[in-house]
JSON list of C-alpha atoms in Angstrom, two decimals:
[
{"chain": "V", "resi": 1, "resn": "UNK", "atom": "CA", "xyz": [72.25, 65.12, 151.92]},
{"chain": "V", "resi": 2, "resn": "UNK", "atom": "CA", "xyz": [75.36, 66.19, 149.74]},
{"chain": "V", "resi": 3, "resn": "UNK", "atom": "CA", "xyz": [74.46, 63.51, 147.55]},
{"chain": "V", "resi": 4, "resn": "UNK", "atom": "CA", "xyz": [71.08, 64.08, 147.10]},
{"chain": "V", "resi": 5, "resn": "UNK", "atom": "CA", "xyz": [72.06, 67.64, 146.14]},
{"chain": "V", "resi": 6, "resn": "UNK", "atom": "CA", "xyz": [74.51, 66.69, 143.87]},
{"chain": "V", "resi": 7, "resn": "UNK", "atom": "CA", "xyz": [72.07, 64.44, 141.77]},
{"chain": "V", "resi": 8, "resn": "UNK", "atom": "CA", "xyz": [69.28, 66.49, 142.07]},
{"chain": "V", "resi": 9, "resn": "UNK", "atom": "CA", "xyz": [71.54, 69.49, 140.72]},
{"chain": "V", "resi": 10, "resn": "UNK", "atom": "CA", "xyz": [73.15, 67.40, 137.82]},
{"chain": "V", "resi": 11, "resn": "UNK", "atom": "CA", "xyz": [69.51, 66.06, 136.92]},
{"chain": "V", "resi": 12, "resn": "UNK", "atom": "CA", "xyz": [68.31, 69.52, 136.39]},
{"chain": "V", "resi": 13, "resn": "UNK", "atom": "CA", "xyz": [71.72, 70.50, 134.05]},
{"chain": "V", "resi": 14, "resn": "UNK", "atom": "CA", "xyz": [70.57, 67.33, 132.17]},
{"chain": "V", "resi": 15, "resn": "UNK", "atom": "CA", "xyz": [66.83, 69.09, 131.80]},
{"chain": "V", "resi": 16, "resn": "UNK", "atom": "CA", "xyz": [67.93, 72.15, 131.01]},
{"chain": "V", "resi": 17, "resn": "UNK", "atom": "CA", "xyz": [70.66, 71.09, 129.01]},
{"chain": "V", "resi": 18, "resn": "UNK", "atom": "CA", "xyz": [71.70, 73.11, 125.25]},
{"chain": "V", "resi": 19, "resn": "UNK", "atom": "CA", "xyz": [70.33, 71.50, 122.25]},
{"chain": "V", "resi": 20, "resn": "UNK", "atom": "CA", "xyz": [71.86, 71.20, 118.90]},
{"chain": "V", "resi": 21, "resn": "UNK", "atom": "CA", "xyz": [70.55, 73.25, 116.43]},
{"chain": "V", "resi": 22, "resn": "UNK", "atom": "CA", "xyz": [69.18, 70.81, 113.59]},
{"chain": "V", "resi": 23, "resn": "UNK", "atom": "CA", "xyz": [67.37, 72.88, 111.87]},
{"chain": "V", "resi": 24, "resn": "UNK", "atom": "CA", "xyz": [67.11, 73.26, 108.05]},
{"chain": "V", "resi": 25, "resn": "UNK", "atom": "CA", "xyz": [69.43, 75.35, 106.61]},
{"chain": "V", "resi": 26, "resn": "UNK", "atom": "CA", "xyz": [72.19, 74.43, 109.17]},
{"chain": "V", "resi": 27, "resn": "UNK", "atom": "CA", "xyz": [74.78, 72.67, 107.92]},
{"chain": "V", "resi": 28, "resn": "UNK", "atom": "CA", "xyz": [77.38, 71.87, 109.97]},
{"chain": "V", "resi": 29, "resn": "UNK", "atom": "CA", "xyz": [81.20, 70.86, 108.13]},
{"chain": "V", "resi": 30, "resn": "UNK", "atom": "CA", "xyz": [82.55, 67.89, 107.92]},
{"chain": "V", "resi": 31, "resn": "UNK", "atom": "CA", "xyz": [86.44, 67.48, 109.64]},
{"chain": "V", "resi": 32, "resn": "UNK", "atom": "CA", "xyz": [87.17, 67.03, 106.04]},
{"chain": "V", "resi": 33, "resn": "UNK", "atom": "CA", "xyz": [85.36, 70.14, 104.92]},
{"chain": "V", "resi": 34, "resn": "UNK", "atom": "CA", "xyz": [87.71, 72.66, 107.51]},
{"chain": "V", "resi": 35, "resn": "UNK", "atom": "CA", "xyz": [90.45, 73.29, 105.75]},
{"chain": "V", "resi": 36, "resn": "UNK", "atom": "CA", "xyz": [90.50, 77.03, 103.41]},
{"chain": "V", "resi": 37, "resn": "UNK", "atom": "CA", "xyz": [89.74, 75.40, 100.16]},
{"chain": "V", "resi": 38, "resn": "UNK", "atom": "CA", "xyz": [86.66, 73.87, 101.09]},
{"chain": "V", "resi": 39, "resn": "UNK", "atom": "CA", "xyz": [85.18, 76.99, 102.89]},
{"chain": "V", "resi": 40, "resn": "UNK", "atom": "CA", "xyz": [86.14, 79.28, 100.11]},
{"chain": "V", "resi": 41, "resn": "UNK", "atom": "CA", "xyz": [84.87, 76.42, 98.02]},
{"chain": "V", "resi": 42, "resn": "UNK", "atom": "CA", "xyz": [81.32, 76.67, 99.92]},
{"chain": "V", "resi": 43, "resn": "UNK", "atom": "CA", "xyz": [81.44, 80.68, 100.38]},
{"chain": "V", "resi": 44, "resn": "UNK", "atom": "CA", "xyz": [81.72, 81.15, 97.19]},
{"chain": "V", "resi": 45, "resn": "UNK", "atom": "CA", "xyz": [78.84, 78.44, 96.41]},
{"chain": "V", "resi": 46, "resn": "UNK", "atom": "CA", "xyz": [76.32, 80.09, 98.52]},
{"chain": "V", "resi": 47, "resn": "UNK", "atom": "CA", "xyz": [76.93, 83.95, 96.43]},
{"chain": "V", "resi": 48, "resn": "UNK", "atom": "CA", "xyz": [76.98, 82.23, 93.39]},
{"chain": "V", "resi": 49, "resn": "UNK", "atom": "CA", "xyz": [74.11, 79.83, 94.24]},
{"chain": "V", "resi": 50, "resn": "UNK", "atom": "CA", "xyz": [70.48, 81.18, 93.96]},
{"chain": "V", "resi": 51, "resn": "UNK", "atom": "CA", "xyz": [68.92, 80.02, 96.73]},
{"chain": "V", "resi": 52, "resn": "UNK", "atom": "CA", "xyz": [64.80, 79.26, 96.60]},
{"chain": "V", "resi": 53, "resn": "UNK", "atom": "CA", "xyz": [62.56, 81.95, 98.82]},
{"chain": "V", "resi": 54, "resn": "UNK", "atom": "CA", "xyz": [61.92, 79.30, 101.59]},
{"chain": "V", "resi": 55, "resn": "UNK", "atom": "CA", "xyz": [65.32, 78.39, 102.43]},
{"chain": "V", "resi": 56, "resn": "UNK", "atom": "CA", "xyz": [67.09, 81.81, 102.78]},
{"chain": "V", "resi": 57, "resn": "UNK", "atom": "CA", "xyz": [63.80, 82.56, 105.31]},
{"chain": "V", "resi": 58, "resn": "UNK", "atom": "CA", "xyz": [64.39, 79.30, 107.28]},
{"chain": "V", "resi": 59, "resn": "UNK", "atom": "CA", "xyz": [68.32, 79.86, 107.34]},
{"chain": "V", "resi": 60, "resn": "UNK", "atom": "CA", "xyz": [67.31, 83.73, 108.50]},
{"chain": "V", "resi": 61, "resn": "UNK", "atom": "CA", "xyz": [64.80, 82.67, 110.86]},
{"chain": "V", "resi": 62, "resn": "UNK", "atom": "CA", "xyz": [65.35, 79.26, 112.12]},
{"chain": "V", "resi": 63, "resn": "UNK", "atom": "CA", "xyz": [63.14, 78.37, 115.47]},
{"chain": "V", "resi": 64, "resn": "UNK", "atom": "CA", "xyz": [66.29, 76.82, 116.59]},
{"chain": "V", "resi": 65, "resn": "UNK", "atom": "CA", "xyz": [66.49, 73.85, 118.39]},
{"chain": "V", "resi": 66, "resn": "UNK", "atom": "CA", "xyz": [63.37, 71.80, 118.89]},
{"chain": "V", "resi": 67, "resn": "UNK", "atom": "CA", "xyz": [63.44, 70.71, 122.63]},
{"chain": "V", "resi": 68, "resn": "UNK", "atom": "CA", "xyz": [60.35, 69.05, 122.39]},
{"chain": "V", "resi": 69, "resn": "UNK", "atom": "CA", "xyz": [61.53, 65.81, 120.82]},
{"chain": "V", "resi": 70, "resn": "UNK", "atom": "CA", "xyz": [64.24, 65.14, 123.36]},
{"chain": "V", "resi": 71, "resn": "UNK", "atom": "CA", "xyz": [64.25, 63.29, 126.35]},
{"chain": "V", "resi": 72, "resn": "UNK", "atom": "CA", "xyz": [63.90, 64.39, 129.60]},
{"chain": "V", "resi": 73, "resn": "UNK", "atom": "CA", "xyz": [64.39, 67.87, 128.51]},
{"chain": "V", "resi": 74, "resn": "UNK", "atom": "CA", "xyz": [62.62, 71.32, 129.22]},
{"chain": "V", "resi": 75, "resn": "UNK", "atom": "CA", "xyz": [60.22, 72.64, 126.52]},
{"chain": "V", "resi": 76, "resn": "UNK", "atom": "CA", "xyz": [60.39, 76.40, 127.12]},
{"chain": "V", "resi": 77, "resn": "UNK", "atom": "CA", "xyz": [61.46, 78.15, 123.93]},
{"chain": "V", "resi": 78, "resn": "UNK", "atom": "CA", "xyz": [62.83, 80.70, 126.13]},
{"chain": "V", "resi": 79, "resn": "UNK", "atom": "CA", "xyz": [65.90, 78.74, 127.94]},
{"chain": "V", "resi": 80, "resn": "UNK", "atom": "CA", "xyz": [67.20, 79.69, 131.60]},
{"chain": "V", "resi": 81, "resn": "UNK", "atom": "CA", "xyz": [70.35, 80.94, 129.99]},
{"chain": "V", "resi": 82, "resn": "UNK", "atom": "CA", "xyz": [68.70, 83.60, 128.66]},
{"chain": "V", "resi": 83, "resn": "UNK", "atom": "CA", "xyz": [67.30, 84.61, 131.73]},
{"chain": "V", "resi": 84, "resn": "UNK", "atom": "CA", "xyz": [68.26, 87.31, 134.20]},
{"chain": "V", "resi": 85, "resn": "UNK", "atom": "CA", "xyz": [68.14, 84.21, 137.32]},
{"chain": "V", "resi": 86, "resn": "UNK", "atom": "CA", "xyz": [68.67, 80.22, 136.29]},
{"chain": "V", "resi": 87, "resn": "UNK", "atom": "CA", "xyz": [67.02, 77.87, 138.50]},
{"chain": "V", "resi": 88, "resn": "UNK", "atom": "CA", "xyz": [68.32, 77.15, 142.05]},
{"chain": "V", "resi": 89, "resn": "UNK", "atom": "CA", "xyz": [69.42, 73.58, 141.30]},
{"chain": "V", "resi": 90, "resn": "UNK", "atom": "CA", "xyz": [70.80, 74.71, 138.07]},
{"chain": "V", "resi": 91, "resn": "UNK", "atom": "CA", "xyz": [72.88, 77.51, 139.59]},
{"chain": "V", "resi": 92, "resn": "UNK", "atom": "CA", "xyz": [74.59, 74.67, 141.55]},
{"chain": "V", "resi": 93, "resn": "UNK", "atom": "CA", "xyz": [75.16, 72.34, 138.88]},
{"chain": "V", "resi": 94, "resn": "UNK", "atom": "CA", "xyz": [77.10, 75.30, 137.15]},
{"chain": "V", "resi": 95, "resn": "UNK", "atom": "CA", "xyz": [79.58, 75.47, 140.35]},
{"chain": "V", "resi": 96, "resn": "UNK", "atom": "CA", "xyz": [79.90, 71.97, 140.22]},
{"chain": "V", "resi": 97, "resn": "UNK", "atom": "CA", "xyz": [80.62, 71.93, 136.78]},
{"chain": "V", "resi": 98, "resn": "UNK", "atom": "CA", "xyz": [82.96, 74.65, 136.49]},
{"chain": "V", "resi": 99, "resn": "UNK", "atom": "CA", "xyz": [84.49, 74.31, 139.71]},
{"chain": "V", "resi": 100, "resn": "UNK", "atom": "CA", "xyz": [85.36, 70.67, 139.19]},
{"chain": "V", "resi": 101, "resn": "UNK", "atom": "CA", "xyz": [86.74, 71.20, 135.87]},
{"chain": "V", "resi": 102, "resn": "UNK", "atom": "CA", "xyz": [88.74, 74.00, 136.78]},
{"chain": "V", "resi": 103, "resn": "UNK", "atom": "CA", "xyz": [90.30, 72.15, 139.59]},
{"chain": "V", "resi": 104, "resn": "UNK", "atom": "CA", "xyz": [90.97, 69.10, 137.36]},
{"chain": "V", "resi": 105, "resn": "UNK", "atom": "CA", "xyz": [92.46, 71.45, 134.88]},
{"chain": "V", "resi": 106, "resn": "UNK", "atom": "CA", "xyz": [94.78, 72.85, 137.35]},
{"chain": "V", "resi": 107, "resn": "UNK", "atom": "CA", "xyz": [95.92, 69.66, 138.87]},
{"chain": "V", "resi": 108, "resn": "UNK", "atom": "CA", "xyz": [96.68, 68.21, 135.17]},
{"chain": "V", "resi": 109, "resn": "UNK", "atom": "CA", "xyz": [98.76, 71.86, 134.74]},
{"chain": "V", "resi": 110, "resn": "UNK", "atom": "CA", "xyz": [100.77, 71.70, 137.79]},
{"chain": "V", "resi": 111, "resn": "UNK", "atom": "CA", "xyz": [101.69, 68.61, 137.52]},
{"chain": "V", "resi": 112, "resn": "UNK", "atom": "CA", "xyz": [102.20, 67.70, 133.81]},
{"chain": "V", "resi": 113, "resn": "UNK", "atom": "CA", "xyz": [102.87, 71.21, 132.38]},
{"chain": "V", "resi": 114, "resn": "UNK", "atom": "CA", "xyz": [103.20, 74.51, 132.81]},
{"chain": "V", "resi": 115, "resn": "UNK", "atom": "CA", "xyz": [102.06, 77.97, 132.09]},
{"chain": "V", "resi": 116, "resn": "UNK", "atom": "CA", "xyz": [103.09, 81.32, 133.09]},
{"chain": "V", "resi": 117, "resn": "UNK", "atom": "CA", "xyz": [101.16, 84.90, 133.66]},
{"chain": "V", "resi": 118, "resn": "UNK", "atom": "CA", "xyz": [102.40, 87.92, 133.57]},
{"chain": "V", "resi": 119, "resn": "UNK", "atom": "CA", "xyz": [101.10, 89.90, 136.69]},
{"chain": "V", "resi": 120, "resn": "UNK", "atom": "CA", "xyz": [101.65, 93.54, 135.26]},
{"chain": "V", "resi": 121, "resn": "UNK", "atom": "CA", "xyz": [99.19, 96.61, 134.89]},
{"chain": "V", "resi": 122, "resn": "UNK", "atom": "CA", "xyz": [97.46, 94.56, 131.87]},
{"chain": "V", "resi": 123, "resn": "UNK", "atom": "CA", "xyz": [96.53, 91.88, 133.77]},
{"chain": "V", "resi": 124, "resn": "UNK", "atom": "CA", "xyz": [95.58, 93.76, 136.76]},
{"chain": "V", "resi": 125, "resn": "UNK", "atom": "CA", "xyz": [93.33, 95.24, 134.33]},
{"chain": "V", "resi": 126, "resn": "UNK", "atom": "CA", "xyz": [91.84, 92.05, 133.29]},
{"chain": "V", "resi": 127, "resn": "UNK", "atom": "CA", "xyz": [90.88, 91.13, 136.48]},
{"chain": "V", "resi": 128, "resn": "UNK", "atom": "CA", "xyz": [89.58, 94.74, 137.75]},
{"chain": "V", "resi": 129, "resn": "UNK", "atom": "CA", "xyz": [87.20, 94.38, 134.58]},
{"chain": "V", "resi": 130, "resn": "UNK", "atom": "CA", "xyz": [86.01, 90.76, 135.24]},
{"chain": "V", "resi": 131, "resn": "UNK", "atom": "CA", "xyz": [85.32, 91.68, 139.01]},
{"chain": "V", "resi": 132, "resn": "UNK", "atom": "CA", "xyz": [83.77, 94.80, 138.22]},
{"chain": "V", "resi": 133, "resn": "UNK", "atom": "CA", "xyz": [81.48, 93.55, 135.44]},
{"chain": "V", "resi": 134, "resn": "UNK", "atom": "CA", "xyz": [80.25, 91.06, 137.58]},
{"chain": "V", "resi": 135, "resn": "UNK", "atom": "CA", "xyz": [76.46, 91.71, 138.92]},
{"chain": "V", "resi": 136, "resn": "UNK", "atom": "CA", "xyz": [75.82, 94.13, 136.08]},
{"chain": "V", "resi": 137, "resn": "UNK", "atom": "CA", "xyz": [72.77, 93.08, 134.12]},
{"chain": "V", "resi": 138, "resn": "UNK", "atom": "CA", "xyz": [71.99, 96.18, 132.28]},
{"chain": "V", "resi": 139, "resn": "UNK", "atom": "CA", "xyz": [71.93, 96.09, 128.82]},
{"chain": "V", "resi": 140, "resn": "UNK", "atom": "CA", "xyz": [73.96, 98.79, 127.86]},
{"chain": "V", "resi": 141, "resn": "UNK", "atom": "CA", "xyz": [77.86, 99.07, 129.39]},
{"chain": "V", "resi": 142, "resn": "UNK", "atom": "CA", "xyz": [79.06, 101.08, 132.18]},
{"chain": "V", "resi": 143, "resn": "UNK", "atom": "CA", "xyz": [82.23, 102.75, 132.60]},
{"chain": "V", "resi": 144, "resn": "UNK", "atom": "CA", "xyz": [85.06, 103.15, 135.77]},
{"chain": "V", "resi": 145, "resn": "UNK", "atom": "CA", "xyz": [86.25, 106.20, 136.39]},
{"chain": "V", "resi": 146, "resn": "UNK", "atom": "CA", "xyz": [88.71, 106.02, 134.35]},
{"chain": "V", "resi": 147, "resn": "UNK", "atom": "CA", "xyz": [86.54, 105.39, 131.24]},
{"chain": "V", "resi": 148, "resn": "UNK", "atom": "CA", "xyz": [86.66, 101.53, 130.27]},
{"chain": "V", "resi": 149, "resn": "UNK", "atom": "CA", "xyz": [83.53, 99.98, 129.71]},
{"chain": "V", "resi": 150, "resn": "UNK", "atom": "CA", "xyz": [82.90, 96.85, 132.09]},
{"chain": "V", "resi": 151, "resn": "UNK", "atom": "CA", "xyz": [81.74, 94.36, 129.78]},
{"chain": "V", "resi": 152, "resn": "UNK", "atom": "CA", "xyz": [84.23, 93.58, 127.38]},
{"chain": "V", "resi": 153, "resn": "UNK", "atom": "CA", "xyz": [84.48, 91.14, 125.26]},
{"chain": "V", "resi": 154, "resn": "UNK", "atom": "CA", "xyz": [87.24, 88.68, 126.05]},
{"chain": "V", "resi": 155, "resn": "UNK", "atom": "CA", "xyz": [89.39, 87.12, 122.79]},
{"chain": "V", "resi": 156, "resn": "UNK", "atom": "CA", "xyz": [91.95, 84.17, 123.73]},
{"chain": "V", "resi": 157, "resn": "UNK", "atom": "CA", "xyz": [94.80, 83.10, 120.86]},
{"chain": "V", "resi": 158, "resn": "UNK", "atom": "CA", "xyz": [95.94, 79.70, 120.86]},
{"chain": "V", "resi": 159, "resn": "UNK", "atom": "CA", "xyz": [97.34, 77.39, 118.73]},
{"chain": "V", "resi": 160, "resn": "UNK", "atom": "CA", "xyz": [94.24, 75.58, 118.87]},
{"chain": "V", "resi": 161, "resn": "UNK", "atom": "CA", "xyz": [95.67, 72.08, 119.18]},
{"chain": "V", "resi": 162, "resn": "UNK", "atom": "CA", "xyz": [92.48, 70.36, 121.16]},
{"chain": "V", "resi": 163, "resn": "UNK", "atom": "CA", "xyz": [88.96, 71.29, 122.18]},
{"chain": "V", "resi": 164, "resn": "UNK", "atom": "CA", "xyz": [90.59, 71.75, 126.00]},
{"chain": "V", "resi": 165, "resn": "UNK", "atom": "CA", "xyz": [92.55, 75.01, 124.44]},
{"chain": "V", "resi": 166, "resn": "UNK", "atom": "CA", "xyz": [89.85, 77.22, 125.70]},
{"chain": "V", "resi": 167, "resn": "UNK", "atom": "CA", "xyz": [89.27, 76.25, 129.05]},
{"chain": "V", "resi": 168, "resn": "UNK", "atom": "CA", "xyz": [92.69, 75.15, 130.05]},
{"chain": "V", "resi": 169, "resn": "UNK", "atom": "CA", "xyz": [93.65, 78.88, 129.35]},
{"chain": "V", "resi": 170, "resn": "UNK", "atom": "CA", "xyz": [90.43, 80.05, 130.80]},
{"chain": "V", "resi": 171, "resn": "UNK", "atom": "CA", "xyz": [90.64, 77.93, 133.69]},
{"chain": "V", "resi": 172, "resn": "UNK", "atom": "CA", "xyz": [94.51, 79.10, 134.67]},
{"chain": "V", "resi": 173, "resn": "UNK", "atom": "CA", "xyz": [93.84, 82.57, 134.18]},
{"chain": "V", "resi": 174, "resn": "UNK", "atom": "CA", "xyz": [91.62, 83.65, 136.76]},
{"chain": "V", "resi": 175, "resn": "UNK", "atom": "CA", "xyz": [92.81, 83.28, 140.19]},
{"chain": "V", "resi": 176, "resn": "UNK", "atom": "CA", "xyz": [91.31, 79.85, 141.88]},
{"chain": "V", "resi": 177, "resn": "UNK", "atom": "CA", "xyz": [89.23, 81.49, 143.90]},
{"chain": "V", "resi": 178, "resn": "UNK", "atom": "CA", "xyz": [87.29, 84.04, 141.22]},
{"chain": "V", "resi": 179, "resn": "UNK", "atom": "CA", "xyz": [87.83, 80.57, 138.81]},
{"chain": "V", "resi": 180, "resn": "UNK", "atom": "CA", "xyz": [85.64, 78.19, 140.57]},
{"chain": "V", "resi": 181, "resn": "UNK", "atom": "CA", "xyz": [82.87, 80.60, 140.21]},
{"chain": "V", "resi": 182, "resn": "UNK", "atom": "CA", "xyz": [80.41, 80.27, 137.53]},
{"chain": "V", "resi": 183, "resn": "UNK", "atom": "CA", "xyz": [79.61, 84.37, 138.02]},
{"chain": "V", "resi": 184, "resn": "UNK", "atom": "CA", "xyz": [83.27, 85.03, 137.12]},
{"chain": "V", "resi": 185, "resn": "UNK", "atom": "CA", "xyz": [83.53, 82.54, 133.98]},
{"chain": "V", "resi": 186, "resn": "UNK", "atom": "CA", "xyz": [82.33, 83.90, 130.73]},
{"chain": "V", "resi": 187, "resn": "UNK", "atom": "CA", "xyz": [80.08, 82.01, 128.21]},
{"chain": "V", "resi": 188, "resn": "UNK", "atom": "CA", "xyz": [81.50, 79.64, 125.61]},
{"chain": "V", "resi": 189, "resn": "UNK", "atom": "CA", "xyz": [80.61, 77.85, 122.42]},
{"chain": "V", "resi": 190, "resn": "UNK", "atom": "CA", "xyz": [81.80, 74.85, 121.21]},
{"chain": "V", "resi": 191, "resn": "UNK", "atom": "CA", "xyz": [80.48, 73.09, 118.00]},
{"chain": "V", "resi": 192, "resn": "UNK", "atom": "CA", "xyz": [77.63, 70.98, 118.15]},
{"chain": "V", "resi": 193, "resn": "UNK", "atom": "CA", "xyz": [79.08, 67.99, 116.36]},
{"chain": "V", "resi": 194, "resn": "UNK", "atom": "CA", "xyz": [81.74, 67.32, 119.28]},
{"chain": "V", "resi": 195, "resn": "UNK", "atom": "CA", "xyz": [79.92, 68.69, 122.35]},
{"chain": "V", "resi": 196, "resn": "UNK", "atom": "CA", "xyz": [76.46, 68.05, 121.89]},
{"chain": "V", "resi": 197, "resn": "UNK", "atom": "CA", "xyz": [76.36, 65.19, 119.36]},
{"chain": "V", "resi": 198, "resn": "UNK", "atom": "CA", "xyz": [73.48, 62.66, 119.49]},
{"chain": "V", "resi": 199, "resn": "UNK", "atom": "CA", "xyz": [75.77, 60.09, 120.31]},
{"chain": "V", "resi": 200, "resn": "UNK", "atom": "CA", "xyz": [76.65, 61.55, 123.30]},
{"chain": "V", "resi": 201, "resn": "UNK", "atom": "CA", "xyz": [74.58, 60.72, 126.63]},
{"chain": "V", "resi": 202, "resn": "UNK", "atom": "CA", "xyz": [72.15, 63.79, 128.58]},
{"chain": "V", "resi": 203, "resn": "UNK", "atom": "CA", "xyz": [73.88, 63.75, 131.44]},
{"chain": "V", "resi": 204, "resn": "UNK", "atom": "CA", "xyz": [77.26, 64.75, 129.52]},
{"chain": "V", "resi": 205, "resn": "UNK", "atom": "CA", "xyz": [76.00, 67.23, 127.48]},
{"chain": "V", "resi": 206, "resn": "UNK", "atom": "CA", "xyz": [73.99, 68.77, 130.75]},
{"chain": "V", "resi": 207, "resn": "UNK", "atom": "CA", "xyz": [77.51, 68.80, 132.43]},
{"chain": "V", "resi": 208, "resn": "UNK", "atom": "CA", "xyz": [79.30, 70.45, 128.88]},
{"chain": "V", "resi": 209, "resn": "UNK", "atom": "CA", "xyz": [76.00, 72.88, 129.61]},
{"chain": "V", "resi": 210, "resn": "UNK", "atom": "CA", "xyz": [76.35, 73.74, 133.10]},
{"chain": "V", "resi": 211, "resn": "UNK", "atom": "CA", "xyz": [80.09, 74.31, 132.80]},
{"chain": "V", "resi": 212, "resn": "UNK", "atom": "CA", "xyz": [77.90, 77.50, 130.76]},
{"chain": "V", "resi": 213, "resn": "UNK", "atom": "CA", "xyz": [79.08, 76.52, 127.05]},
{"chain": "V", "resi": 214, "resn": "UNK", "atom": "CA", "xyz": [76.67, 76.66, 124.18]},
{"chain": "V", "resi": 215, "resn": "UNK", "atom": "CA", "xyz": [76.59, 74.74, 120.71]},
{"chain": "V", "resi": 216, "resn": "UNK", "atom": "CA", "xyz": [77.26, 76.17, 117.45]},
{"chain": "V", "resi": 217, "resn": "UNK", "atom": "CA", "xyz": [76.83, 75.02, 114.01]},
{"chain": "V", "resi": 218, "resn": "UNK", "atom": "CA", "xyz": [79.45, 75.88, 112.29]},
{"chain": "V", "resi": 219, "resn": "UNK", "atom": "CA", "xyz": [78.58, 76.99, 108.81]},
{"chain": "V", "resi": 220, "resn": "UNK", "atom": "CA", "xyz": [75.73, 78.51, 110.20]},
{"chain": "V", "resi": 221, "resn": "UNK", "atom": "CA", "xyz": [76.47, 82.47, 110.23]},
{"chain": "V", "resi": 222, "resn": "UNK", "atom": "CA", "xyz": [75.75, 84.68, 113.23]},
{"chain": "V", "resi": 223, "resn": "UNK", "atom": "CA", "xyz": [72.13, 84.63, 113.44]},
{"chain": "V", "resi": 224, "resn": "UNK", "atom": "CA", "xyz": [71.71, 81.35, 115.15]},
{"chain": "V", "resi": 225, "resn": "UNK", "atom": "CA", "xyz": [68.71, 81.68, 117.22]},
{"chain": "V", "resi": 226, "resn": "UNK", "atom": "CA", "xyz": [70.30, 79.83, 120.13]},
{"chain": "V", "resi": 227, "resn": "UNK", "atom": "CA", "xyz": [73.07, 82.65, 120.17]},
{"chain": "V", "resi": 228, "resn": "UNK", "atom": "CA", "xyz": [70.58, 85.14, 119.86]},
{"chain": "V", "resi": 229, "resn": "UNK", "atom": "CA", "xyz": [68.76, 84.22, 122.39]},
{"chain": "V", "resi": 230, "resn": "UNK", "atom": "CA", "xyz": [71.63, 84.30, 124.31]}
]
């Protein structure tokens, strides 16, 4: 039974899984390409650059990802991310997901490094907002009593050394209880070229998906359909 649950919930993270965005207009940088010079290099390109009339519309209105030409992969152009309830079986592949990397993380933190947090009003604060936020769907943000808004955004600073940064911190902030649940996690992105590469199998990238991250192409502004959809 608890197998048969567990494969049946990672097959439907692998159907509903994020797509890279391919489309044209795109561009995602090289390693090679990340450094200042080349991105002032390429800003400065694309305001000097006259672009033809059919390019600036597809890099303003891309359809996004084309799900239809994958795999074993759901065609709605709406995906269940962007829905007010995900599928059963993919509500349980997101707990398995997060909850297993979370504990993973924690084990590898305890025992091969350390990290501290500071329990004062701040982060009190922190988690008063993440509980309290939790459950509210409307579109415009509520406020406490004592006037913060309870969706926030939530901005981590690292040194950036590996793509683990994000959700080791993420992972170790949150007590383990509120941490192994998807409904307390927020939403991440991580670009498409490492996370959600061709090379890498479905079943990965429907686990990278479940643990509720989304690809990015980096290069490709703020309009990316798959964020706005989002």
């Amino acid at each position: 039974g608890t197998l048969t649950v567990f494969c049946a919930s990672m097959s439907s993270a692998w159907y509903y899984r994020p797509v890279a965005d391919d489309s044209p207009g795109y561009t995602s940088y090289d390693d090679d390409d990340c450094n200042e010079h080349h991105l002032h290099q390429r800003q400065r390109r694309r305001r000097t650059t006259p672009q033809p009339d059919h390019l600036e519309k597809q890099m303003s209105t891309s359809l996004g990802p084309d799900r239809t030409t994958q795999t074993f992969c759901s065609p709605h152009t709406s995906p269940p991310w962007s829905r007010p309830h995900a599928p059963l079986l993919l509500s349980w592949a997101r707990g398995i997901s997060i909850g297993a990397t979370t504990l993973a993380i924690r084990l590898f933190m305890n025992t091969y490094g350390t990290y501290d947090i500071v329990d004062d009003e701040h982060y009190r604060f922190f988690l008063e907002t993440v509980i309290s936020g939790v459950g509210n769907n409307n579109s415009s943000s509520t406020h406490n009593n004592n006037g913060s808004q309870h969706h926030q955004g939530l901005i981590t600073v690292s040194n950036h050394r590996s793509l683990f940064d994000d959700p080791g911190v993420l992972s170790c902030l949150l007590p383990l209880p509120l941490a192994i649940q998807p409904k307390f996690n927020r939403w991440g992105i991580c670009s498409q070229e490492y996370c959600f590469n061709d090379a890498l199998p479905g079943l990965v990238k429907g686990y990278i998906g479940a643990g509720q991250v989304l690809p990015i192409c980096r290069g490709g502004g703020i309009n990316q359909k798959l964020l706005l959809d989002f």
